Coordinates of C-alpha atoms in Angstrom, one line a residue:
M101 CA -24.8 -26.0 -9.4
S102 CA -24.3 -23.8 -6.4
G103 CA -24.5 -20.0 -6.5
P104 CA -23.4 -17.3 -4.1
G105 CA -25.1 -17.5 -0.8
P106 CA -27.0 -14.7 0.8
A107 CA -25.5 -12.5 3.5
T108 CA -24.1 -14.7 6.3
M109 CA -26.4 -13.2 8.9
P110 CA -30.2 -13.8 8.3
V111 CA -32.2 -10.7 7.4
P112 CA -34.1 -10.3 10.7
Q113 CA -30.9 -10.7 12.8
R114 CA -29.0 -8.3 10.6
L115 CA -31.7 -5.7 10.7
Q116 CA -32.0 -6.2 14.5
A117 CA -28.3 -5.7 14.9
Q118 CA -28.3 -2.5 12.8
Q119 CA -31.2 -1.1 14.8
E120 CA -29.5 -2.1 18.1
E121 CA -26.3 -0.4 17.1
S122 CA -28.2 2.8 16.1
R123 CA -30.1 2.8 19.4
K124 CA -26.9 2.4 21.4
R125 CA -25.2 5.3 19.6
K126 CA -28.3 7.5 20.2
G127 CA -28.5 6.3 23.8
R128 CA -24.8 7.2 24.5
R129 CA -25.2 10.6 23.0
T130 CA -28.4 11.3 24.9
L131 CA -26.8 10.1 28.2
F132 CA -23.9 12.5 27.6
Y133 CA -26.2 15.4 27.2
V134 CA -28.3 14.5 30.2
I135 CA -25.3 14.2 32.4
V136 CA -23.8 17.5 31.3
F137 CA -27.1 19.3 31.7
A138 CA -27.6 17.7 35.2
I139 CA -24.2 18.7 36.3
T140 CA -24.6 22.2 34.9
A141 CA -28.0 22.6 36.7
A142 CA -26.4 21.4 40.0
V143 CA -23.5 23.8 39.5
A144 CA -25.9 26.7 38.9
Y145 CA -27.9 25.8 42.1
V146 CA -24.8 25.6 44.3
A147 CA -23.5 28.8 42.9
S148 CA -26.8 30.6 43.7
L149 CA -26.8 29.7 47.4
D150 CA -25.8 32.6 49.7
S151 CA -24.0 30.2 52.0
T152 CA -21.6 29.1 49.3
P153 CA -18.1 30.7 49.9
E154 CA -16.9 33.0 47.2
F155 CA -13.9 30.9 46.2
L156 CA -16.1 27.8 45.9
R157 CA -18.7 29.8 43.9
L158 CA -16.0 30.9 41.4
T159 CA -14.7 27.3 41.2
V160 CA -18.1 25.9 40.5
Y161 CA -18.8 28.8 38.1
Y162 CA -15.8 28.1 35.9
Y163 CA -16.3 24.3 36.2
G164 CA -19.8 24.8 34.7
L165 CA -18.4 27.0 32.0
I166 CA -15.9 24.3 31.0
L167 CA -18.7 21.7 30.9
F168 CA -20.8 24.0 28.7
A169 CA -17.9 24.6 26.4
A170 CA -17.2 20.9 26.2
L171 CA -20.9 20.3 25.2
L172 CA -20.8 23.1 22.6
F173 CA -17.4 22.3 21.1
T174 CA -17.3 18.5 21.3
D175 CA -16.3 18.1 17.6
G176 CA -13.6 20.7 17.9
I177 CA -12.1 19.0 20.9
R178 CA -12.2 15.7 19.2
E179 CA -10.5 17.2 16.1
F180 CA -7.8 18.7 18.3
L181 CA -7.0 15.4 20.1
V182 CA -6.9 13.4 16.8
M183 CA -5.0 15.9 14.8
R184 CA -2.4 16.7 17.4
G185 CA -0.7 13.4 17.0
G186 CA -1.9 12.8 13.4
P187 CA -4.7 10.4 12.4
D188 CA -4.0 6.7 11.6
A189 CA -5.9 7.1 8.3
V190 CA -7.1 10.0 6.1
V191 CA -10.0 9.4 3.7
F192 CA -10.5 11.9 0.9
G193 CA -14.1 11.8 -0.3
L194 CA -17.2 10.5 1.4
G195 CA -19.1 8.7 -1.3
G196 CA -20.0 5.1 -1.0
T197 CA -16.4 3.8 -1.1
G198 CA -15.1 6.5 1.2
A199 CA -17.9 6.2 3.8
T200 CA -17.6 2.4 3.9
L201 CA -13.8 2.5 4.3
A202 CA -14.0 5.2 7.0
R203 CA -16.6 3.1 8.9
N204 CA -14.5 -0.1 8.7
L205 CA -11.3 1.8 9.7
S206 CA -13.0 3.3 12.7
D207 CA -14.5 -0.1 13.7
A208 CA -11.0 -1.6 13.5
G209 CA -9.8 1.0 16.1
H210 CA -8.0 3.4 13.8
S211 CA -8.3 7.2 14.3
V212 CA -9.8 8.6 11.1
A213 CA -9.8 12.0 9.5
I214 CA -12.0 12.7 6.5
V215 CA -12.1 15.5 3.9
E216 CA -15.4 16.0 2.1
R217 CA -16.3 18.8 -0.3
N218 CA -20.1 18.7 0.2
P219 CA -21.1 20.0 3.6
D220 CA -24.6 18.6 3.1
N221 CA -23.4 15.0 2.7
P222 CA -25.6 12.9 5.1
E223 CA -22.6 10.6 5.8
I224 CA -20.9 13.4 7.7
G225 CA -23.1 13.1 10.7
M226 CA -22.7 9.3 10.8
C227 CA -18.9 9.7 10.8
R228 CA -18.9 12.3 13.5
D229 CA -21.2 10.2 15.7
R230 CA -18.5 7.4 15.5
G231 CA -15.8 9.8 16.7
M232 CA -14.2 10.5 13.3
V233 CA -13.0 14.0 12.4
V234 CA -14.6 15.5 9.3
I235 CA -13.2 18.5 7.5
T236 CA -15.4 20.1 4.8
G237 CA -13.3 21.6 2.1
D238 CA -11.2 21.0 -1.0
A239 CA -8.9 18.0 -0.7
L240 CA -6.5 19.8 -3.1
D241 CA -6.2 22.8 -0.8
W242 CA -2.6 22.9 0.6
E243 CA -3.9 24.4 3.9
V244 CA -6.4 21.6 4.3
L245 CA -3.7 19.0 3.5
A246 CA -1.3 20.6 6.0
R247 CA -4.0 20.5 8.7
L248 CA -4.5 16.8 8.1
K249 CA -0.7 16.0 8.6
P250 CA -0.8 13.1 6.1
W251 CA 2.9 12.4 6.8
K252 CA 1.9 11.1 10.2
A253 CA -0.8 8.7 8.9
R254 CA -0.3 5.1 8.0
Y255 CA -2.9 5.0 5.3
L256 CA -4.3 7.6 2.8
F257 CA -7.3 6.8 0.7
A258 CA -8.0 9.0 -2.4
V259 CA -11.6 8.0 -3.2
T260 CA -13.3 11.1 -4.4
G261 CA -14.9 9.6 -7.5
D262 CA -12.8 11.6 -9.9
N263 CA -9.6 10.0 -11.3
G264 CA -7.8 13.3 -11.8
T265 CA -8.5 14.5 -8.3
N266 CA -7.4 11.2 -6.8
G267 CA -4.2 11.4 -8.7
E268 CA -3.5 15.0 -7.7
I269 CA -4.2 14.1 -4.0
A270 CA -1.5 11.3 -4.3
I271 CA 1.0 13.8 -5.8
R272 CA 0.4 16.5 -3.2
T273 CA 0.4 14.1 -0.2
H274 CA 3.6 12.6 -1.6
E275 CA 5.3 16.0 -1.6
L276 CA 4.4 16.5 2.1
A277 CA 5.3 12.9 3.1
R278 CA 8.6 13.0 1.2
L279 CA 9.8 15.9 3.3
R280 CA 8.4 15.0 6.7
A281 CA 7.3 11.3 7.0
K282 CA 9.2 9.3 9.5
R283 CA 7.5 6.0 8.8
P284 CA 6.1 4.4 5.6
V285 CA 2.9 5.9 4.3
T286 CA 0.7 4.0 1.8
C287 CA -1.6 5.9 -0.4
F288 CA -4.5 3.9 -1.9
V289 CA -5.8 5.6 -5.1
H290 CA -9.1 4.5 -6.5
L291 CA -9.5 4.7 -10.2
T292 CA -13.0 4.5 -11.6
D293 CA -11.7 3.3 -15.0
A294 CA -11.0 -0.5 -14.7
T295 CA -9.0 -0.4 -18.0
L296 CA -6.7 2.2 -16.5
V297 CA -6.1 0.1 -13.4
T298 CA -5.4 -2.9 -15.7
L299 CA -2.8 -0.9 -17.6
L300 CA -1.2 0.3 -14.4
A301 CA -1.2 -3.2 -12.8
T302 CA 2.0 -4.1 -14.7
R303 CA 3.7 -1.0 -13.3
Q304 CA 2.3 -1.1 -9.8
V305 CA 4.9 -3.5 -8.3
G306 CA 7.7 -1.2 -7.6
T307 CA 5.6 2.0 -7.8
V308 CA 7.3 3.8 -4.9
A309 CA 7.0 7.6 -5.4
G310 CA 10.1 8.2 -3.4
G311 CA 11.1 8.0 0.3
P312 CA 8.7 6.3 2.6
F313 CA 5.7 6.7 0.3
R314 CA 4.0 3.8 -1.5
L315 CA 1.2 3.9 -4.0
E316 CA -1.5 1.3 -4.5
F317 CA -4.1 1.6 -7.2
F318 CA -7.5 -0.2 -6.9
N319 CA -10.9 -0.4 -8.4
I320 CA -13.9 -1.7 -6.6
F321 CA -15.6 -2.9 -9.7
Q322 CA -12.6 -5.2 -10.6
S323 CA -12.7 -6.6 -7.1
A324 CA -16.4 -7.2 -7.3
A325 CA -16.1 -9.0 -10.6
R326 CA -13.4 -11.3 -9.2
M327 CA -15.6 -12.1 -6.2
M328 CA -18.6 -12.8 -8.2
I329 CA -16.7 -15.3 -10.3
Q330 CA -15.1 -16.9 -7.2
D331 CA -18.6 -17.2 -5.7
N332 CA -19.5 -19.6 -8.6
P333 CA -16.5 -21.9 -8.8
E334 CA -18.4 -24.9 -10.2
T335 CA -19.7 -22.8 -13.1
W336 CA -16.4 -21.5 -14.4
G337 CA -14.4 -24.7 -13.6
A338 CA -16.8 -26.8 -15.5
P339 CA -15.6 -29.1 -18.3
P340 CA -15.2 -27.2 -21.6
G341 CA -17.8 -29.3 -23.3
L342 CA -20.6 -27.8 -21.2
G343 CA -20.3 -24.5 -23.0
T344 CA -20.7 -22.3 -20.0
H345 CA -22.9 -19.2 -20.6
A346 CA -23.1 -16.0 -18.5
L347 CA -25.9 -13.4 -19.0
I348 CA -25.0 -9.9 -17.8
V349 CA -27.6 -7.2 -17.5
G350 CA -26.1 -3.7 -17.6
M351 CA -22.7 -2.7 -19.1
G352 CA -21.5 0.1 -16.9
R353 CA -18.2 0.0 -15.1
M354 CA -19.1 -3.2 -13.2
G355 CA -20.5 -5.0 -16.2
E356 CA -17.4 -4.3 -18.2
S357 CA -15.1 -5.5 -15.4
L358 CA -17.2 -8.7 -15.1
V359 CA -16.9 -9.5 -18.8
S360 CA -13.1 -9.0 -18.8
H361 CA -12.6 -11.2 -15.7
L362 CA -14.9 -13.9 -17.0
A363 CA -12.8 -14.2 -20.2
R364 CA -9.6 -14.1 -18.3
E365 CA -10.7 -16.8 -15.7
W366 CA -12.0 -19.0 -18.5
R367 CA -8.7 -18.8 -20.4
S368 CA -6.7 -19.6 -17.3
L369 CA -8.8 -22.7 -16.6
H370 CA -9.1 -24.0 -20.2
R371 CA -5.9 -23.0 -21.8
E372 CA -5.5 -26.4 -23.5
T373 CA -8.7 -26.1 -25.5
D374 CA -10.3 -23.9 -28.1
Q375 CA -13.6 -23.8 -26.2
R376 CA -14.8 -20.2 -25.6
V377 CA -17.0 -19.0 -22.8
R378 CA -20.3 -17.6 -24.0
I379 CA -21.1 -14.1 -22.6
T380 CA -24.4 -12.4 -23.5
F381 CA -25.0 -8.9 -22.2
I382 CA -28.0 -6.6 -22.3
D383 CA -27.7 -2.9 -22.5
R384 CA -29.4 -0.1 -24.4
D385 CA -26.1 0.7 -26.2
A386 CA -25.0 -2.9 -26.4
D387 CA -23.7 -3.0 -30.0
R388 CA -21.3 -0.1 -29.5
K389 CA -20.1 -1.4 -26.2
R390 CA -19.4 -4.8 -27.7
E391 CA -17.3 -3.3 -30.4
S392 CA -15.4 -1.1 -27.9
L393 CA -14.7 -4.1 -25.6
L394 CA -13.4 -6.3 -28.4
L395 CA -11.2 -3.5 -29.7
R396 CA -9.6 -3.0 -26.3
N397 CA -9.4 -6.5 -24.9
G398 CA -7.3 -9.2 -26.7
V399 CA -8.4 -11.9 -24.3
L400 CA -12.0 -11.4 -25.2
R401 CA -11.3 -11.8 -28.9
T402 CA -9.6 -15.2 -28.3
S403 CA -11.5 -16.6 -25.4
A404 CA -15.1 -15.4 -25.4
D405 CA -18.1 -15.6 -27.7
L406 CA -19.4 -12.1 -26.9
R407 CA -23.0 -11.4 -27.8
A408 CA -24.9 -8.1 -27.4
L409 CA -28.6 -7.6 -27.0
P410 CA -29.5 -3.9 -27.4
L411 CA -32.5 -3.7 -25.1
D412 CA -34.2 -1.2 -22.8
L413 CA -35.1 -3.0 -19.6
R414 CA -38.2 -1.0 -19.3
S415 CA -39.5 -2.0 -22.7
P416 CA -42.0 -4.8 -23.4
D417 CA -39.4 -6.5 -25.7
F418 CA -37.2 -7.3 -22.7
L419 CA -39.1 -10.4 -21.6
R420 CA -40.0 -11.6 -25.1
I421 CA -36.4 -11.6 -26.2
L422 CA -35.3 -13.7 -23.2
S423 CA -37.4 -16.6 -24.3
R424 CA -35.7 -19.4 -26.2
E425 CA -38.5 -19.4 -28.7
A426 CA -37.7 -15.8 -29.7
G427 CA -34.1 -16.7 -30.3
G428 CA -32.8 -14.1 -27.9
L429 CA -30.9 -16.7 -25.8
E430 CA -30.1 -19.7 -27.9
V431 CA -28.4 -21.3 -24.9
P432 CA -29.9 -20.8 -21.4
P433 CA -27.5 -19.1 -19.1
D434 CA -25.7 -20.9 -16.3
A435 CA -25.4 -17.7 -14.3
V436 CA -27.0 -14.2 -14.4
F437 CA -25.4 -11.0 -13.1
I438 CA -27.5 -7.9 -12.7
C439 CA -25.0 -5.0 -12.8
L440 CA -27.4 -2.0 -12.5
S441 CA -26.9 1.0 -10.2
D442 CA -30.7 1.2 -9.8
E443 CA -31.5 -1.5 -7.2
S444 CA -35.2 -1.5 -7.8
L445 CA -34.8 -1.9 -11.5
G446 CA -32.2 -4.7 -10.9
L447 CA -34.6 -6.6 -8.7
S448 CA -37.4 -6.2 -11.3
A449 CA -35.1 -7.5 -14.0
A450 CA -34.0 -10.5 -11.8
L451 CA -37.7 -11.5 -11.2
E452 CA -38.5 -11.3 -14.9
I453 CA -35.4 -13.4 -15.9
H454 CA -36.4 -15.9 -13.2
H455 CA -39.8 -16.3 -14.8
A456 CA -38.3 -16.5 -18.3
L457 CA -36.0 -19.4 -17.1
K458 CA -39.2 -21.3 -16.0
G459 CA -37.9 -22.6 -12.7
R460 CA -34.3 -23.5 -13.7
E461 CA -32.0 -23.2 -10.6
V462 CA -29.7 -20.6 -12.2
P463 CA -27.9 -18.2 -9.8
I464 CA -29.1 -14.7 -10.3
V465 CA -26.9 -12.1 -8.6
I466 CA -28.0 -8.5 -8.1
R467 CA -25.6 -5.7 -7.5
T468 CA -26.6 -3.6 -4.5
R469 CA -24.8 -0.8 -2.5
H470 CA -25.0 -2.6 0.8
S471 CA -26.6 -5.7 2.2
S472 CA -30.2 -5.7 1.0
G473 CA -32.9 -7.0 3.3
L474 CA -35.4 -6.7 0.5
I475 CA -33.6 -9.0 -1.9
D476 CA -32.7 -11.4 0.9
L477 CA -36.4 -11.5 1.8
V478 CA -37.4 -12.2 -1.8
G479 CA -35.3 -15.3 -1.7
T480 CA -37.6 -16.7 0.9
I481 CA -40.8 -16.2 -1.2
E482 CA -42.6 -18.8 -3.3
G483 CA -43.0 -17.5 -6.9
P484 CA -45.2 -18.6 -9.8
V485 CA -42.4 -20.9 -11.0
G486 CA -40.8 -21.9 -7.7
M487 CA -38.9 -20.4 -4.8
Y488 CA -36.8 -17.3 -5.5
R489 CA -33.9 -18.8 -3.4
N490 CA -31.6 -18.5 -6.4
I491 CA -31.7 -14.7 -6.3
H492 CA -29.0 -13.1 -4.2
A493 CA -27.6 -9.7 -3.5
F494 CA -24.0 -8.7 -4.0
P495 CA -23.4 -5.8 -1.6
L496 CA -20.8 -3.9 -3.6
Y497 CA -19.4 -1.6 -0.9
D498 CA -19.6 -4.1 1.9
R499 CA -17.7 -6.8 0.0
T500 CA -15.1 -4.6 -1.9
C501 CA -14.3 -2.1 0.9
S502 CA -13.3 -4.5 3.6
L503 CA -9.9 -3.7 5.1
D504 CA -8.6 -7.2 4.5
L505 CA -9.2 -6.7 0.8
V506 CA -8.1 -3.1 0.3
L507 CA -5.1 -3.0 2.5
A508 CA -3.8 -6.2 0.9
G509 CA -2.9 -4.3 -2.3
T510 CA -0.5 -5.4 -5.0
H511 CA 2.6 -4.5 -3.0
E512 CA 1.3 -6.2 0.1
Q513 CA 0.3 -9.4 -1.7
V514 CA 3.7 -9.6 -3.5
A515 CA 5.5 -9.0 -0.2
R516 CA 3.5 -11.8 1.5
A517 CA 4.1 -14.1 -1.5
I518 CA 7.8 -13.5 -1.2
H519 CA 7.7 -14.4 2.4
D520 CA 5.6 -17.5 1.8
Q521 CA 8.0 -18.8 -0.8
Y522 CA 10.9 -18.2 1.6
L523 CA 9.1 -20.2 4.3
L524 CA 8.5 -23.1 1.9
L525 CA 12.1 -23.2 0.8
Q526 CA 13.4 -23.1 4.3
R527 CA 11.1 -25.8 5.5
G528 CA 11.9 -27.9 2.5
A529 CA 15.6 -27.6 3.6
G530 CA 14.7 -28.9 7.0
V531 CA 14.8 -25.6 8.9
P532 CA 12.2 -25.8 11.7
A533 CA 9.5 -23.2 12.1
G534 CA 10.7 -20.4 14.4
G535 CA 14.2 -21.6 14.0
A536 CA 15.2 -18.1 12.8
P537 CA 13.7 -14.6 13.3
G538 CA 12.1 -14.7 9.8
L539 CA 10.7 -18.2 9.9
L540 CA 7.3 -17.1 11.2
P541 CA 3.8 -16.7 9.6
W542 CA 3.3 -13.2 8.1
E543 CA 0.9 -12.2 10.9
D544 CA 3.6 -13.0 13.5
L545 CA 6.5 -11.4 11.6
P546 CA 8.2 -8.4 13.2
A547 CA 7.3 -5.1 11.6
D548 CA 10.8 -4.5 10.3
L549 CA 10.9 -7.8 8.6
R550 CA 7.5 -7.2 7.0
E551 CA 8.8 -3.9 5.7
A552 CA 12.0 -5.7 4.4
N553 CA 9.7 -7.9 2.3
R554 CA 7.8 -4.9 1.0
R555 CA 11.1 -3.2 -0.1
Q556 CA 12.1 -6.4 -1.9
A557 CA 8.8 -6.2 -3.7
D558 CA 9.3 -2.6 -4.6
D559 CA 12.6 -3.4 -6.3
I560 CA 11.3 -6.1 -8.6
V561 CA 10.5 -4.0 -11.7
Q562 CA 13.8 -2.2 -11.6
K563 CA 15.8 -5.4 -11.4
L564 CA 13.8 -7.0 -14.2
E565 CA 14.1 -4.0 -16.5
G566 CA 17.9 -4.1 -16.0
L567 CA 17.9 -7.4 -17.7
G568 CA 15.4 -6.5 -20.4
Y569 CA 12.3 -7.9 -18.8
G570 CA 8.9 -6.4 -18.0
L571 CA 5.6 -7.4 -16.4
A572 CA 2.4 -8.2 -18.2
L573 CA -1.0 -9.5 -17.1
L574 CA -1.1 -13.3 -16.7
G575 CA -2.9 -14.9 -19.6
D576 CA -2.6 -12.0 -22.0
G577 CA -0.1 -13.7 -24.2
E578 CA 2.7 -16.2 -24.2
E579 CA 3.7 -18.1 -21.0
T580 CA 5.8 -16.3 -18.4
A581 CA 9.5 -16.1 -19.3
L582 CA 12.1 -18.4 -17.7
F583 CA 15.5 -17.0 -16.6
T584 CA 18.7 -18.4 -17.9
P585 CA 21.3 -19.5 -15.3
K586 CA 23.3 -16.4 -16.0
E587 CA 20.2 -14.2 -15.4
V588 CA 19.4 -16.0 -12.2
E589 CA 23.0 -15.3 -11.0
S590 CA 22.8 -11.6 -12.1
L591 CA 19.5 -11.0 -10.4
A592 CA 20.6 -12.8 -7.2
V593 CA 23.7 -10.5 -7.0
R594 CA 21.5 -7.4 -7.5
E595 CA 19.1 -8.6 -4.8
H596 CA 21.9 -9.1 -2.3
D597 CA 23.4 -5.7 -3.0
R598 CA 20.0 -4.1 -2.5
W599 CA 19.5 -6.0 0.8
C600 CA 22.9 -4.8 2.0
R601 CA 22.1 -1.2 1.2
E602 CA 18.7 -1.4 2.9
R603 CA 20.3 -3.0 6.1
R604 CA 23.1 -0.4 6.3
E605 CA 20.6 2.4 5.9
A606 CA 18.7 1.0 8.8
G607 CA 21.9 1.1 11.0
W608 CA 23.0 -2.6 10.6
I609 CA 26.7 -3.5 10.4
F610 CA 28.7 -6.6 9.8
G611 CA 29.1 -9.0 12.7
P612 CA 30.3 -12.7 12.7
V613 CA 27.2 -13.7 14.7
R614 CA 23.7 -12.3 14.0
D615 CA 22.5 -10.0 16.8
D616 CA 19.2 -8.3 16.1
A617 CA 19.4 -6.1 19.2
A618 CA 22.8 -4.8 18.2
K619 CA 22.0 -4.8 14.5
R620 CA 24.8 -7.0 13.4
H621 CA 24.6 -9.5 10.6
P622 CA 27.2 -11.9 9.2
D623 CA 25.8 -11.6 5.6
L624 CA 26.6 -7.9 5.2
V625 CA 29.5 -8.7 2.9
P626 CA 30.1 -8.5 -0.9
W627 CA 28.6 -11.3 -3.0
A628 CA 32.1 -12.9 -3.5
D629 CA 32.5 -13.3 0.3
L630 CA 29.0 -14.8 0.9
T631 CA 28.7 -18.5 1.7
E632 CA 27.3 -20.7 -1.0
T633 CA 24.3 -21.5 1.3
E634 CA 23.4 -17.8 1.5
R635 CA 24.0 -17.3 -2.2
E636 CA 21.5 -20.1 -2.9
K637 CA 18.8 -18.3 -0.9
D638 CA 19.1 -15.3 -3.2
R639 CA 19.1 -17.5 -6.3
N640 CA 15.9 -19.3 -5.0
A641 CA 14.3 -15.9 -4.5
V642 CA 14.9 -15.3 -8.2
R643 CA 13.7 -18.7 -9.4
T644 CA 10.4 -18.4 -7.4
L645 CA 9.7 -14.9 -8.7
P646 CA 7.3 -16.1 -11.5
A647 CA 5.2 -17.9 -8.9
V648 CA 5.2 -14.9 -6.6
L649 CA 4.0 -12.6 -9.3
A650 CA 1.3 -15.1 -10.5
R651 CA -0.3 -14.5 -7.1
V652 CA -1.3 -11.1 -8.3
D653 CA -2.1 -12.2 -11.9
L654 CA 1.2 -10.9 -13.3
A655 CA 3.7 -12.6 -15.5
I656 CA 7.3 -11.9 -16.6
R657 CA 7.8 -11.0 -20.3
R658 CA 10.8 -10.3 -22.5
I659 CA 10.9 -6.7 -23.7
P660 CA 11.1 -6.9 -27.5
G661 CA 14.5 -6.0 -28.9
R662 CA 16.4 -6.8 -25.7
H663 CA 19.0 -9.7 -25.7
R664 CA 19.3 -12.3 -23.1
I665 CA 22.5 -12.9 -21.2

C-alpha cells in the first residue's frame, strides 16, 4: 500500500532554498539603502563645494531631496503606481489562506493589493517586501473599497475567516463592479463551513451576480480532504471485501470534511455493493459530533460505518484504547489522518499511533500549515518499531491555496469541460485539430472563446430550471436524469438563442462566411434557418451535459412535481 509522499523537495534543499530567498530579499533591500545613502552623501559633498555653480548646486540639492523622499516614501510610491491602473488581484484578509494566496499571486507576476484589519499582523511586512500594496483598515469600508478599485481587478479573494464578512465583501464589490467594470471580475469567497459550501455547490454553476461579475465559493478543508484521498488511491479503490478502515484524529472543520469525502468517494467506487467504509474518529466530543454528522449527511448513513472514540489526546487512555487487545480498534486502520491545528500535538499523536500499530506500514498523514521540515525529518529516523517513513506532512495552505487549484473554481472547471467535450465531438467527426478557431486546447484558446464557454456554463442552471430540472451532488441519491428527445431539442434551441444574444452583444453580425476580424458569423440566424449540422452541435452540447457536470461532482435531478415534455 502506498501513502502520500513527502514534499517533493528534500528537507535540506527546501530549507536552503527558503534561506537563500530570504537572504536575497534582505540583500536587495540593503543594497537599495546603501546606494541611496551613497548618492545622497555624494550630493551633499558636491553641494558643499564653493566651486560648484549655483544652478548646479540647486539641481544637486533637489535631486538629493527626491532621493531622500523616495527612500522615505517607498511604500507610498509603490501604492500609487499599483493603484493608479488598478491591481490584478485584491486579497481581503491576511490569515493563512490570504497570505499564501497573496504570495502565490505575486510570484506568478500579478500586482496585488491587500486589505488587513490588524496593523500588527506579521505577514504585512513580508507582503510589502515582495512589492505588494497593503492597506490596513476595514474591508467593508466603502472608502477603502473605492481606493482599491475592485472593478479594475481580474480576481477578488474574500478570505477574512468570517463567513458573514466574506459574503458582505462580495455584495459590496459587486455593486462597484456592476457599475464600473469593463471586463469580467471573479470574486472567490471562502466559506469556513464546508456544509454551507456543499449546499451552495448545486447553485454555484450559473451564480453570476449580474454584469461582468462572477462568484466562486470554495473551502480549503474540502479541497484538503479531496487531496488526502487522492494521495491514497490504492486504499480507497481496494476491493470491497478488504473492509477499508480509516482512523481520523480530530473532528474540526478538516476532520468533518474528510469523513464526508471518504464516504462519498467510497460510494462512487463501490456503488454495486452493500459494503461500507469503516471510519473511526477520535475527539473529546466524539459522540455528539457523530450524531450531528449522521443527521446532516445522508451518504454517511448509507455508505459508512462511523464509529466515535471520545478521547482526550493528552490523557493516558489514548494509547491504551488504540491497542486491539483493549477493543478500541477492532480492525487495524489502513490509513490514519491527524487533523489537528496544533502541529506539535499532531506529531505526538502520530508517533503514539505508529507505536500502537507495531510496525505496520500504514500511512499516517499530519495536517500542518506549511511544509514541515520537522515532520519530514522524523520520516528519516529509525524508531523502536521501525522507520517512521510512513509519517508524512500535509501542508494545508501550500496544497490548497495554489493558483491552479483556486482559480479553477466550479465555473472554470465546467467551462473547460464544455470545451473538452466539444473537442472530443469534433475530432470524432473527423475535424482536424486547429481546423477551426475553437479547435484548440483550453490553454491556447483565445480569451473571447474562453469567456464564451464560461457564459455557456453560467446559463446551465437557468436552462435546466426552465424544464423542471435542478442540480444535486453526484452520489447523493438516484442516478443523474436523462433527457427525452423533446427536452434535448428544447435545450438546444435555448442554447442557440443564448449564443446568438451573446454574440450580438459583442458586436457580431450575420455574414455568409465566418470572419473573426470583422465579427461576422453564418450561424447568427434563427434556429429554423440553421443547418442540420450546426443544430446537431447544440444537441450534442445538451447530451454531454451530464458528463460535463460530473467533472465537478454534480448531477442533474428532476424537480419533484414538475412534468417532463
